[in-house]
Amino acid sequence: MTAQTRSPQPLIVPATDLVLAQSRPVPQDFVLGVATAAYQIEGARHEDGRTDSIWDTFSHTQGAVVDGDTGDVACEHYHRYAADVALMKSLGMQSYRFSTSWDRVCPDGGPVNAKGLDFYERLVDSLLDAGIAPWLTLYHWDLPQALEDRGGWTSRETVDRFVDYSLAVHDRLGDKVRTWTTLNEPFCAAFLGYTAGMHAPGRTSPADGLAAAHHLMLAHGRVVQELRARDASLELGLTLNFTVADPLDPSDPRDVDAARRVDAQMNRIFLDPVFRGAYPADLLDDVRHLGLEDHIMDGDLEVISTPIDVLGVNYYNGEAIGHEPPAASLSDSVNGGRFTRSPFPAADDSYRHPRGLPVTAMDWEIQPEGLTRLLVRLHEEYAGPAGVALHVTENGAAFDDAPDEDGFVDDRGRTAYVRAHLGAILDAVDAGVPVRGYFYWSLLDNFEWAWGYAKRFGIVRVDYDTQVRTPKASALDLARIIATRRLPAPWAEPDASGAGDESAGESTT
Ligand code: FCB
């Protein structure tokens, strides 16, 4: 560990953005932490028995990922996990959301590999020693390639293999981890992977995306049932990613219908089966020609609607949806010249229109008030009646960071983003929505899927040549919020007194 002198270069903040509003209190029981995922940070591709996932195959496919980047090395977290946990501790993180790799625990989707479980047990033990609550996600998109070769998520057999793998993780960690979420963002796994061709495994079939979505949700329900039967005290759930689809012109029925389709095919396609035990009728009408119902067997929806305890909410932005293409579109997808298509299986006349809002480096519009509206809706229509807690499991921003000579990044834009979204959550809490906590995406700069290492979301900078980690200004700000339980206005100057562990600003290797 090397001490660094911090002399952040002041950024010029437009005078109009300097809000001198009072800071507001953060409830004492609101849990703050950071999130990561196995493939994005671990590296160690073939170590200790790990075999390839669909992301290894996809990232090694020419043109699939920007600059040909892969997760072969990533942040070397497999070897540096202890220092990464120490870094989180120094920042005062209360909880850490991570995923386990199916390919480490059950290589090729087959028998259990004890060495893979050893790694996650070491990680969980160090988190517990550091006083950081582990939040475990079983599937963050790294399907074993051997299972994809047998049909992947379009095959019902994959559901059984996911149950085997999940129970193996629970056998080892069941008495150490309290919160278990089955899936991260089944929308992306199914529709970016099997319909849009933008993510692994790179298929471009609307019918395959729907089959994958159903089997993913069946896998979720089966694992919730099995874990509940083993231990009624576990806290179980899943993470969905949501949009807030506003009609571009609310008085135009064609825009209203375009937004309805996006809401159905991204939000309600997962919410309704989980909370209401049925797919939405309008969705079934829209996709009738694509064979979804051929995959729904008797009893599936009862399994999928097995009661959960917590709904993880991933929110980055909402969107204005029109029935005609915009003059200029937001360019937030990348395909390396390969054929890709819309992730929506049946929303051909739904187009996202830029609203002139500020955007991140992903070209994602910055829209914190959408998060407030989303949380209120989820509580009123789904989670509240079911007695299910809400927890924001991802929210964050990529910016083109410019480090100083010490590797320090004075990322005022990201700092303001985090504060604004925390404020949006507290607005929902004030409106009566019980939101229990927030994970920033992500602890580290990491492998951002099809964008490779080109997009940096971390509150900690990673120098990929040296693997040195340097907390950015946003990390120090989040540490201060956790330590003081006060949330400053988005662009307010940081409190010069600092807070938290004295070593929180140091770089680590
Ligand atoms: C989410 C993913 C996460 C990360 C963020 C930016 O969709 O769950 O792995 O890539 O987006």
Coordinates of N, CA, C and O and ligand atoms in Angstrom, one line a residue, residues 40 140-141 184-185 188 314 316 364 394 441 448-449 457, ligand 1:
Q40 N -16.7 -9.8 -14.9 CA -16.2 -8.5 -15.1 C -14.9 -8.1 -14.3 O -14.2 -7.2 -14.7
H140 N -24.9 -14.0 -13.1 CA -24.6 -12.7 -13.7 C -24.0 -13.0 -15.1 O -22.9 -12.6 -15.4
W141 N -24.8 -13.9 -15.9 CA -24.6 -14.0 -17.3 C -23.5 -15.0 -17.8 O -23.3 -15.1 -19.0
N184 N -29.3 -11.9 -12.1 CA -29.1 -10.5 -12.4 C -29.7 -10.2 -13.8 O -29.2 -10.8 -14.8
E185 N -30.6 -9.4 -13.9 CA -31.1 -8.8 -15.2 C -31.4 -9.9 -16.2 O -30.7 -10.0 -17.2
C188 N -31.4 -8.8 -19.9 CA -30.2 -8.7 -20.7 C -29.7 -10.1 -21.1 O -29.3 -10.4 -22.2
N314 N -32.4 -2.6 -10.6 CA -31.3 -1.9 -11.3 C -31.9 -0.8 -12.2 O -32.8 -1.1 -13.0
Y316 N -30.7 2.6 -14.5 CA -29.7 3.6 -15.1 C -30.4 4.8 -15.7 O -30.0 5.9 -15.5
W364 N -26.2 7.3 -22.0 CA -27.4 7.1 -21.2 C -27.8 8.4 -20.6 O -27.0 9.1 -19.9
E394 N -28.3 -1.9 -8.5 CA -27.3 -1.3 -9.4 C -27.8 0.1 -9.8 O -29.0 0.3 -10.1
W441 N -22.9 0.8 -8.8 CA -22.2 0.0 -9.8 C -21.2 0.9 -10.4 O -21.5 1.8 -11.1
E448 N -16.6 -4.0 -19.2 CA -18.0 -3.6 -19.4 C -18.6 -4.3 -20.6 O -18.9 -3.7 -21.6
W449 N -18.7 -5.6 -20.6 CA -19.3 -6.4 -21.6 C -18.9 -6.0 -23.0 O -17.7 -6.0 -23.2
F457 N -16.9 2.5 -15.0 CA -18.0 2.8 -14.1 C -17.5 2.9 -12.6 O -18.3 3.2 -11.7
Ligands
FCB1 C1 -25.8 -3.7 -16.0 C2 -25.1 -5.0 -15.6 C3 -23.7 -4.7 -15.0 C4 -23.0 -3.5 -15.6 C5 -23.9 -2.3 -15.7 C6 -23.3 -1.1 -16.3 O1 -26.8 -4.0 -17.0 O2 -25.8 -5.8 -14.7 O3 -23.0 -5.9 -15.1 O4 -22.5 -3.9 -16.9 O5 -25.1 -2.7 -16.4

